[in-house]
Amino acid sequence: MTPRDERSYSKLLRVPRVDDAWLSQPEAARQLGIALFRVGALIACGHLAPAENSAGSAGVTITSVQAEKTWRDSATYRAKVLRLLKDTIGFFQLTGPQVLTITL
């Protein structure tokens, strides 16, 4: 089994290679205060941007982690519930979370 810090994305996915603006997925989870599997869910729902470093290790961009942290710190309870609903429905749709738009 490959260690977590050495895993890379599938060749089928096109992810940017960045070195200075990259965080490993475990480090992103620590900075956000969430479990590692939630990082994968946030990537799948489009809230974190996947990236690889020059060694080909899977991670996310620092800017997407900072944006997620800012959103989590400032979002209202209502916004968090609506996002959860939107992500849950979108996650199970074949075309992805972009299809569902919730407005009040």
CSV table of C-alpha atoms in Angstrom, one decimal:
chain,number,residue,atom,x,y,z
A,1,MET,CA,0.0,0.0,0.0
A,2,THR,CA,1.3,3.5,-0.9
A,3,PRO,CA,1.8,5.9,2.0
A,4,ARG,CA,-0.8,8.7,2.1
A,5,ASP,CA,1.7,11.4,1.3
A,6,GLU,CA,2.9,9.6,-1.8
A,7,ARG,CA,-0.5,8.9,-3.4
A,8,SER,CA,-1.2,10.5,-6.7
A,9,TYR,CA,-4.4,11.2,-8.7
A,10,SER,CA,-5.4,8.9,-11.6
A,11,LYS,CA,-4.0,9.6,-15.0
A,12,LEU,CA,-7.6,10.1,-16.1
A,13,LEU,CA,-7.9,13.3,-14.0
A,14,ARG,CA,-6.3,16.4,-15.2
A,15,VAL,CA,-5.0,18.3,-12.1
A,16,PRO,CA,-2.6,21.2,-12.1
A,17,ARG,CA,1.0,20.6,-10.9
A,18,VAL,CA,1.9,23.3,-8.3
A,19,ASP,CA,4.7,23.2,-5.8
A,20,ASP,CA,4.5,26.5,-3.8
A,21,ALA,CA,0.7,26.5,-3.6
A,22,TRP,CA,0.1,22.9,-2.7
A,23,LEU,CA,-0.9,21.0,0.5
A,24,SER,CA,-1.2,17.3,1.0
A,25,GLN,CA,-4.7,16.0,1.8
A,26,PRO,CA,-3.8,15.0,5.4
A,27,GLU,CA,-2.4,18.5,6.0
A,28,ALA,CA,-5.5,20.1,4.5
A,29,ALA,CA,-7.6,18.0,6.8
A,30,ARG,CA,-5.6,19.2,9.8
A,31,GLN,CA,-5.8,22.8,8.8
A,32,LEU,CA,-9.6,22.6,8.3
A,33,GLY,CA,-10.1,20.4,11.4
A,34,ILE,CA,-11.9,17.7,9.6
A,35,ALA,CA,-11.4,14.0,8.9
A,36,LEU,CA,-9.3,13.0,5.9
A,37,PHE,CA,-12.3,11.4,4.1
A,38,ARG,CA,-14.1,14.8,4.2
A,39,VAL,CA,-11.3,16.3,2.1
A,40,GLY,CA,-12.1,13.8,-0.6
A,41,ALA,CA,-15.8,14.7,-0.3
A,42,LEU,CA,-15.0,18.4,-0.6
A,43,ILE,CA,-12.9,17.7,-3.7
A,44,ALA,CA,-15.7,15.7,-5.2
A,45,CYS,CA,-18.2,18.5,-4.5
A,46,GLY,CA,-15.9,21.1,-6.0
A,47,HIS,CA,-15.1,23.0,-2.7
A,48,LEU,CA,-11.4,22.1,-2.8
A,49,ALA,CA,-9.3,22.2,-5.9
A,50,PRO,CA,-7.2,19.1,-6.5
A,51,ALA,CA,-3.5,19.6,-7.3
A,52,GLU,CA,-0.3,17.6,-7.5
A,53,ASN,CA,3.2,18.7,-6.5
A,54,SER,CA,6.2,18.1,-8.8
A,55,ALA,CA,6.7,14.6,-7.3
A,56,GLY,CA,3.2,13.7,-8.4
A,57,SER,CA,1.7,13.5,-4.9
A,58,ALA,CA,-2.0,14.2,-4.6
A,59,GLY,CA,-3.1,17.2,-2.6
A,60,VAL,CA,-5.1,20.4,-2.9
A,61,THR,CA,-4.3,24.0,-3.6
A,62,ILE,CA,-3.6,26.3,-0.6
A,63,THR,CA,-6.0,29.0,-2.0
A,64,SER,CA,-8.9,26.5,-2.0
A,65,VAL,CA,-8.1,25.4,1.6
A,66,GLN,CA,-8.0,29.1,2.7
A,67,ALA,CA,-11.3,29.8,0.9
A,68,GLU,CA,-12.9,26.8,2.6
A,69,LYS,CA,-11.6,27.8,6.0
A,70,THR,CA,-12.9,31.4,5.5
A,71,TRP,CA,-16.3,30.1,4.4
A,72,ARG,CA,-16.6,27.7,7.3
A,73,ASP,CA,-15.7,30.5,9.8
A,74,SER,CA,-18.2,33.0,8.4
A,75,ALA,CA,-21.1,31.0,7.0
A,76,THR,CA,-24.4,31.0,8.9
A,77,TYR,CA,-26.0,27.8,10.1
A,78,ARG,CA,-28.6,28.1,7.4
A,79,ALA,CA,-25.9,28.4,4.7
A,80,LYS,CA,-24.2,25.3,6.0
A,81,VAL,CA,-27.4,23.3,6.0
A,82,LEU,CA,-28.2,24.4,2.4
A,83,ARG,CA,-24.7,23.6,1.3
A,84,LEU,CA,-25.0,20.1,2.9
A,85,LEU,CA,-28.3,19.5,1.2
A,86,LYS,CA,-27.0,20.7,-2.2
A,87,ASP,CA,-23.8,18.6,-1.9
A,88,THR,CA,-25.6,15.5,-0.8
A,89,ILE,CA,-28.1,15.7,-3.7
A,90,GLY,CA,-25.3,16.7,-6.2
A,91,PHE,CA,-22.9,14.0,-5.0
A,92,PHE,CA,-25.4,11.3,-6.1
A,93,GLN,CA,-26.2,12.8,-9.4
A,94,LEU,CA,-24.3,11.5,-12.4
A,95,THR,CA,-23.6,15.0,-13.8
A,96,GLY,CA,-22.2,16.4,-10.5
A,97,PRO,CA,-23.2,19.1,-8.0
A,98,GLN,CA,-23.2,21.9,-10.5
A,99,VAL,CA,-26.6,21.0,-11.7
A,100,LEU,CA,-28.5,21.7,-8.5
A,101,THR,CA,-29.2,25.4,-7.7
A,102,ILE,CA,-30.9,26.3,-4.4
A,103,THR,CA,-32.2,29.8,-4.0
A,104,LEU,CA,-34.4,31.3,-1.4
